[in-house]
PDB file of C-alpha atoms in Angstrom:
ATOM      1  CA  ILE K   1       1.067   9.353  -2.111  1.00  0.00           C
ATOM      2  CA  THR K   2      -0.700   6.470  -1.781  1.00  0.00           C
ATOM      3  CA  LEU K   3       0.785   2.729  -3.435  1.00  0.00           C
ATOM      4  CA  LEU K   4      -2.352   1.890  -5.375  1.00  0.00           C
ATOM      5  CA  SER K   5      -2.895  -1.965  -6.764  1.00  0.00           C
ATOM      6  CA  GLY K   6      -6.647  -1.085  -7.355  1.00  0.00           C
ATOM      7  CA  GLY K   7      -7.541  -3.904  -5.177  1.00  0.00           C
ATOM      8  CA  LEU K   8     -10.246  -2.905  -2.577  1.00  0.00           C
ATOM      9  CA  ASP K   9      -7.589  -2.095   0.795  1.00  0.00           C
ATOM     10  CA  SER K  10      -5.663   0.279  -1.846  1.00  0.00           C
ATOM     11  CA  ILE K  11      -8.701   2.103  -3.142  1.00  0.00           C
ATOM     12  CA  LEU K  12     -10.053   1.529   1.071  1.00  0.00           C
ATOM     13  CA  ALA K  13      -7.640   3.779   2.994  1.00  0.00           C
ATOM     14  CA  THR K  14      -7.021   6.295  -0.459  1.00  0.00           C
ATOM     15  CA  LYS K  15     -11.236   6.696   0.221  1.00  0.00           C
ATOM     16  CA  VAL K  16     -10.401   7.247   3.978  1.00  0.00           C
ATOM     17  CA  LEU K  17      -8.068   9.954   3.291  1.00  0.00           C
ATOM     18  CA  LEU K  18      -9.854  11.481   0.225  1.00  0.00           C
ATOM     19  CA  GLU K  19     -12.826  12.159   2.943  1.00  0.00           C
ATOM     20  CA  GLN K  20     -10.640  14.162   5.015  1.00  0.00           C
ATOM     21  CA  GLY K  21      -9.497  16.316   1.958  1.00  0.00           C
ATOM     22  CA  ILE K  22      -5.755  14.920   1.865  1.00  0.00           C
ATOM     23  CA  GLU K  23      -4.529  15.715  -1.526  1.00  0.00           C
ATOM     24  CA  LEU K  24      -3.253  12.190  -3.000  1.00  0.00           C
ATOM     25  CA  GLU K  25      -1.045  10.735  -6.507  1.00  0.00           C
ATOM     26  CA  ALA K  26      -1.852   7.285  -6.293  1.00  0.00           C
ATOM     27  CA  LEU K  27       1.781   5.668  -7.365  1.00  0.00           C
ATOM     28  CA  ASN K  28       1.047   1.436  -8.995  1.00  0.00           C
ATOM     29  CA  PHE K  29       3.960  -0.593  -9.905  1.00  0.00           C
ATOM     30  CA  LEU K  30       3.804  -2.636 -12.962  1.00  0.00           C
ATOM     31  CA  THR K  31       5.830  -5.655 -12.697  1.00  0.00           C
ATOM     32  CA  VAL K  32       6.292  -9.296 -15.341  1.00  0.00           C
ATOM     33  CA  PHE K  33       4.208 -10.755 -12.885  1.00  0.00           C
ATOM     34  CA  CYS K  34       1.183  -8.750 -13.317  1.00  0.00           C
ATOM     35  CA  ASN K  35      -0.359 -10.280 -16.658  1.00  0.00           C
ATOM     36  CA  CYS K  36      -4.170 -10.101 -15.204  1.00  0.00           C
ATOM     37  CA  THR K  37      -6.905  -9.724 -12.930  1.00  0.00           C
ATOM     38  CA  ASN K  38      -8.407 -12.767 -12.128  1.00  0.00           C
ATOM     39  CA  ARG K  39     -11.256 -11.021 -14.238  1.00  0.00           C
ATOM     40  CA  GLY K  40      -9.341 -11.500 -16.906  1.00  0.00           C
ATOM     41  CA  GLU K  41      -8.163  -7.672 -17.284  1.00  0.00           C
ATOM     42  CA  THR K  42      -4.598  -5.605 -16.538  1.00  0.00           C
ATOM     43  CA  CYS K  43      -3.247  -5.595 -13.865  1.00  0.00           C
ATOM     44  CA  LEU K  44      -3.952  -1.663 -13.477  1.00  0.00           C
ATOM     45  CA  ALA K  45      -6.794  -1.920 -11.886  1.00  0.00           C
ATOM     46  CA  SER K  46      -5.772   0.959 -10.347  1.00  0.00           C
ATOM     47  CA  GLN K  47      -6.538   3.085 -13.812  1.00  0.00           C
ATOM     48  CA  LYS K  48      -9.991   2.429 -13.052  1.00  0.00           C
ATOM     49  CA  ALA K  49      -9.769   2.939  -9.863  1.00  0.00           C
ATOM     50  CA  VAL K  50      -8.362   6.989  -9.896  1.00  0.00           C
ATOM     51  CA  GLN K  51     -11.099   7.715 -12.301  1.00  0.00           C
ATOM     52  CA  SER K  52     -13.851   6.535  -9.580  1.00  0.00           C
ATOM     53  CA  LEU K  53     -11.754   8.449  -6.435  1.00  0.00           C
ATOM     54  CA  GLY K  54     -11.199  11.785  -9.506  1.00  0.00           C
ATOM     55  CA  ILE K  55      -6.859  10.966  -8.390  1.00  0.00           C
ATOM     56  CA  PRO K  56      -4.163  11.358 -10.761  1.00  0.00           C
ATOM     57  CA  LEU K  57      -2.144   8.319 -11.017  1.00  0.00           C
ATOM     58  CA  LYS K  58       1.885   7.276 -12.149  1.00  0.00           C
ATOM     59  CA  VAL K  59       2.603   3.802 -12.945  1.00  0.00           C
ATOM     60  CA  LEU K  60       6.130   2.524 -12.725  1.00  0.00           C
ATOM     61  CA  ASN K  61       7.226  -0.312 -14.978  1.00  0.00           C
ATOM     62  CA  VAL K  62       9.804  -2.375 -12.115  1.00  0.00           C
ATOM     63  CA  SER K  63      10.149  -5.859 -14.202  1.00  0.00           C
ATOM     64  CA  GLU K  64      13.599  -6.546 -14.302  1.00  0.00           C
ATOM     65  CA  GLU K  65      14.424  -5.511 -10.797  1.00  0.00           C
ATOM     66  CA  PHE K  66      11.909  -7.163  -9.558  1.00  0.00           C
ATOM     67  CA  LEU K  67      12.717  -9.959 -11.226  1.00  0.00           C
ATOM     68  CA  GLU K  68      16.818  -9.637  -9.426  1.00  0.00           C
ATOM     69  CA  ILE K  69      14.712  -9.657  -6.542  1.00  0.00           C
ATOM     70  CA  VAL K  70      12.688 -12.253  -6.928  1.00  0.00           C
ATOM     71  CA  LYS K  71      16.169 -14.931  -8.164  1.00  0.00           C
ATOM     72  CA  HIS K  72      18.343 -12.657  -5.074  1.00  0.00           C
ATOM     73  CA  PRO K  73      15.040 -12.026  -1.625  1.00  0.00           C
ATOM     74  CA  LYS K  74      17.509 -11.059   1.286  1.00  0.00           C
ATOM     75  CA  HIS K  75      14.934 -11.825   3.486  1.00  0.00           C
ATOM     76  CA  GLY K  76      14.133 -15.394   1.629  1.00  0.00           C
ATOM     77  CA  TYR K  77      10.131 -16.531  -0.218  1.00  0.00           C
ATOM     78  CA  GLY K  78       6.461 -16.308   1.112  1.00  0.00           C
ATOM     79  CA  SER K  79       4.221 -19.265   0.439  1.00  0.00           C
ATOM     80  CA  ASN K  80       4.501 -19.937  -3.411  1.00  0.00           C
ATOM     81  CA  MET K  81       8.006 -18.631  -4.021  1.00  0.00           C
ATOM     82  CA  ASN K  82       7.097 -14.940  -3.715  1.00  0.00           C
ATOM     83  CA  PRO K  83       9.914 -13.054  -2.001  1.00  0.00           C
ATOM     84  CA  CYS K  84       7.053 -10.935  -0.149  1.00  0.00           C
ATOM     85  CA  ILE K  85       8.957  -8.166   2.589  1.00  0.00           C
ATOM     86  CA  ASP K  86      12.053  -7.401   0.094  1.00  0.00           C
ATOM     87  CA  CYS K  87       9.320  -6.501  -2.857  1.00  0.00           C
ATOM     88  CA  ARG K  88       7.263  -4.111  -0.233  1.00  0.00           C
ATOM     89  CA  ILE K  89      10.653  -3.030   1.180  1.00  0.00           C
ATOM     90  CA  TYR K  90      11.852  -2.441  -3.194  1.00  0.00           C
ATOM     91  CA  MET K  91       7.998  -0.314  -3.537  1.00  0.00           C
ATOM     92  CA  MET K  92       8.333   1.623  -0.985  1.00  0.00           C
ATOM     93  CA  LYS K  93      12.094   2.414  -1.763  1.00  0.00           C
ATOM     94  CA  ARG K  94      10.985   3.471  -4.728  1.00  0.00           C
ATOM     95  CA  ALA K  95       7.550   5.096  -3.539  1.00  0.00           C
ATOM     96  CA  LYS K  96      10.161   7.338  -1.300  1.00  0.00           C
ATOM     97  CA  GLU K  97      11.948   8.721  -3.936  1.00  0.00           C
ATOM     98  CA  TYR K  98       8.915   9.462  -6.299  1.00  0.00           C
ATOM     99  CA  MET K  99       7.256  11.309  -2.935  1.00  0.00           C
ATOM    100  CA  LYS K 100      10.467  13.491  -3.411  1.00  0.00           C
ATOM    101  CA  GLU K 101      10.450  13.565  -6.867  1.00  0.00           C
ATOM    102  CA  VAL K 102       6.756  15.597  -6.421  1.00  0.00           C
ATOM    103  CA  GLY K 103       6.838  17.158  -2.533  1.00  0.00           C
ATOM    104  CA  ALA K 104       4.963  14.888  -1.576  1.00  0.00           C
ATOM    105  CA  SER K 105       4.816  14.542   2.488  1.00  0.00           C
ATOM    106  CA  PHE K 106       4.246  10.985   3.209  1.00  0.00           C
ATOM    107  CA  ILE K 107       2.801   7.463   1.893  1.00  0.00           C
ATOM    108  CA  VAL K 108      -0.384   6.019   1.854  1.00  0.00           C
ATOM    109  CA  THR K 109      -1.174   1.290   2.343  1.00  0.00           C
ATOM    110  CA  GLY K 110      -4.024  -0.565   1.647  1.00  0.00           C
ATOM    111  CA  GLU K 111      -2.179  -2.560   4.172  1.00  0.00           C
ATOM    112  CA  VAL K 112      -3.877  -4.944   6.992  1.00  0.00           C
ATOM    113  CA  LEU K 113      -2.286  -5.327  10.438  1.00  0.00           C
ATOM    114  CA  GLY K 114      -1.948 -10.209  10.090  1.00  0.00           C
ATOM    115  CA  GLU K 115      -3.684 -10.276   6.699  1.00  0.00           C
ATOM    116  CA  ARG K 116      -0.305 -11.513   4.991  1.00  0.00           C
ATOM    117  CA  PRO K 117       1.212 -13.809   6.882  1.00  0.00           C
ATOM    118  CA  MET K 118       3.994 -12.237   5.978  1.00  0.00           C
ATOM    119  CA  SER K 119       4.892  -8.709   4.861  1.00  0.00           C
ATOM    120  CA  GLN K 120       2.128  -7.276   7.101  1.00  0.00           C
ATOM    121  CA  ARG K 121       2.842  -7.773  10.598  1.00  0.00           C
ATOM    122  CA  ARG K 122       3.850  -5.726  12.866  1.00  0.00           C
ATOM    123  CA  ASP K 123       7.670  -6.604  12.594  1.00  0.00           C
ATOM    124  CA  ALA K 124       8.271  -7.017   9.130  1.00  0.00           C
ATOM    125  CA  MET K 125       5.632  -3.380   8.498  1.00  0.00           C
ATOM    126  CA  ARG K 126       8.998  -2.289  11.477  1.00  0.00           C
ATOM    127  CA  LEU K 127      11.206  -3.541   9.229  1.00  0.00           C
ATOM    128  CA  ILE K 128       9.632  -2.714   6.061  1.00  0.00           C
ATOM    129  CA  GLU K 129       9.935   0.813   7.296  1.00  0.00           C
ATOM    130  CA  ARG K 130      13.229   0.627   8.355  1.00  0.00           C
ATOM    131  CA  GLU K 131      15.115  -0.230   6.016  1.00  0.00           C
ATOM    132  CA  ALA K 132      12.780   1.789   3.211  1.00  0.00           C
ATOM    133  CA  GLY K 133      14.281   4.868   5.426  1.00  0.00           C
ATOM    134  CA  LEU K 134      11.147   6.027   5.682  1.00  0.00           C
ATOM    135  CA  GLU K 135      10.281   5.415   9.796  1.00  0.00           C
ATOM    136  CA  GLY K 136       7.435   7.636  10.562  1.00  0.00           C
ATOM    137  CA  LEU K 137       6.666   8.499   6.833  1.00  0.00           C
ATOM    138  CA  ILE K 138       4.670   5.861   5.752  1.00  0.00           C
ATOM    139  CA  LEU K 139       0.170   5.225   6.937  1.00  0.00           C
ATOM    140  CA  ARG K 140      -1.859   2.169   6.937  1.00  0.00           C
ATOM    141  CA  PRO K 141      -5.167   3.519   7.265  1.00  0.00           C
ATOM    142  CA  LEU K 142      -6.768   0.792   7.813  1.00  0.00           C
ATOM    143  CA  SER K 143      -4.618   0.015  10.220  1.00  0.00           C
ATOM    144  CA  ALA K 144      -4.081   2.769  12.085  1.00  0.00           C
ATOM    145  CA  LYS K 145      -4.760   2.251  15.949  1.00  0.00           C
ATOM    146  CA  LEU K 146      -3.018  -0.488  15.941  1.00  0.00           C
ATOM    147  CA  LEU K 147       0.069   0.491  14.898  1.00  0.00           C
ATOM    148  CA  PRO K 148       1.917   3.213  16.570  1.00  0.00           C
ATOM    149  CA  PRO K 149       0.868   6.698  14.675  1.00  0.00           C
ATOM    150  CA  SER K 150       3.125   7.965  11.744  1.00  0.00           C
ATOM    151  CA  LEU K 151       4.054  10.736  11.559  1.00  0.00           C
ATOM    152  CA  PRO K 152       1.109  12.576   9.812  1.00  0.00           C
ATOM    153  CA  GLU K 153      -1.103  11.108  12.712  1.00  0.00           C
ATOM    154  CA  LYS K 154       1.534  12.885  15.023  1.00  0.00           C
ATOM    155  CA  GLU K 155       2.009  16.363  12.938  1.00  0.00           C
ATOM    156  CA  GLY K 156      -2.058  16.474  13.036  1.00  0.00           C
ATOM    157  CA  TRP K 157      -2.086  16.127   9.005  1.00  0.00           C
ATOM    158  CA  VAL K 158      -4.539  13.259   9.128  1.00  0.00           C
ATOM    159  CA  ASP K 159      -6.956  13.089  11.443  1.00  0.00           C
ATOM    160  CA  ARG K 160      -6.192   9.596  13.469  1.00  0.00           C
ATOM    161  CA  GLU K 161      -9.216   9.716  14.979  1.00  0.00           C
ATOM    162  CA  LYS K 162     -10.485   8.396  11.189  1.00  0.00           C
ATOM    163  CA  MET K 163      -8.352   6.007  11.083  1.00  0.00           C
ATOM    164  CA  LEU K 164      -9.551   2.204  11.742  1.00  0.00           C
ATOM    165  CA  SER K 165      -8.639  -1.010  13.268  1.00  0.00           C
ATOM    166  CA  LEU K 166      -8.265  -3.521  10.897  1.00  0.00           C
ATOM    167  CA  GLN K 167      -7.020  -7.097  11.057  1.00  0.00           C
ATOM    168  CA  GLY K 168      -6.352 -10.374  10.258  1.00  0.00           C
ATOM    169  CA  ARG K 169      -7.765 -11.854   7.490  1.00  0.00           C
ATOM    170  CA  SER K 170     -11.378 -12.196   6.918  1.00  0.00           C
ATOM    171  CA  ARG K 171     -12.157  -8.993   4.147  1.00  0.00           C
ATOM    172  CA  LYS K 172     -15.466  -8.278   5.751  1.00  0.00           C
ATOM    173  CA  PRO K 173     -15.329  -5.263   7.282  1.00  0.00           C
ATOM    174  CA  GLN K 174     -13.932  -4.113   4.393  1.00  0.00           C
ATOM    175  CA  ILE K 175     -16.367  -5.780   1.768  1.00  0.00           C
ATOM    176  CA  GLN K 176     -18.770  -3.223   4.670  1.00  0.00           C
ATOM    177  CA  MET K 177     -16.565  -0.056   3.616  1.00  0.00           C
ATOM    178  CA  ALA K 178     -17.350  -0.945   0.207  1.00  0.00           C
ATOM    179  CA  ALA K 179     -20.840  -0.331   0.172  1.00  0.00           C
ATOM    180  CA  PHE K 180     -20.488   1.865   2.437  1.00  0.00           C
ATOM    181  CA  PHE K 181     -18.780   4.266   0.356  1.00  0.00           C
ATOM    182  CA  GLY K 182     -19.806   2.781  -2.887  1.00  0.00           C
ATOM    183  CA  ILE K 183     -17.897   1.052  -4.851  1.00  0.00           C
ATOM    184  CA  HIS K 184     -18.372  -2.065  -6.567  1.00  0.00           C
ATOM    185  CA  ASP K 185     -15.497  -2.116  -9.074  1.00  0.00           C
ATOM    186  CA  TYR K 186     -12.666  -4.535  -6.797  1.00  0.00           C
TER     187      TYR K 186
END
């Protein structure tokens, strides 16, 4: 299961695995906060992305549950009052449920180590994985070589050598990858 927002990082993470012949299904979370992108399109940019990636998409509307997380985040708020860690834990728990429902083996995210100061730090990623009950089952292809090997890497389900070592807030490597893959709409 690949968590696909339709943004560049999730598209690239998905593409890296599709290039290895991994069968994927996209999962997108719709919340009350998703009104539109900066281009005035619906938040379901993931619909456009799956069309170009050629994979199925499941959309879960989680608006009510998300409101409760925003009101009472166990792990506090990030900038602009967003409860990053709690939201990630919630999404991973829901992804885990869906993974079991469809018989998938692991979850893929477009997270880049150090890109988001609250939720994409090593310690936060470990916390999210642990609290979601997904230790070793989250593959982060864009930063995998900088992280401990996930179960899919250890078991040889994916080729760790084809994973990447992106980190930090610069988007230049992702923009270069997008050009290489011919991805223009993100």
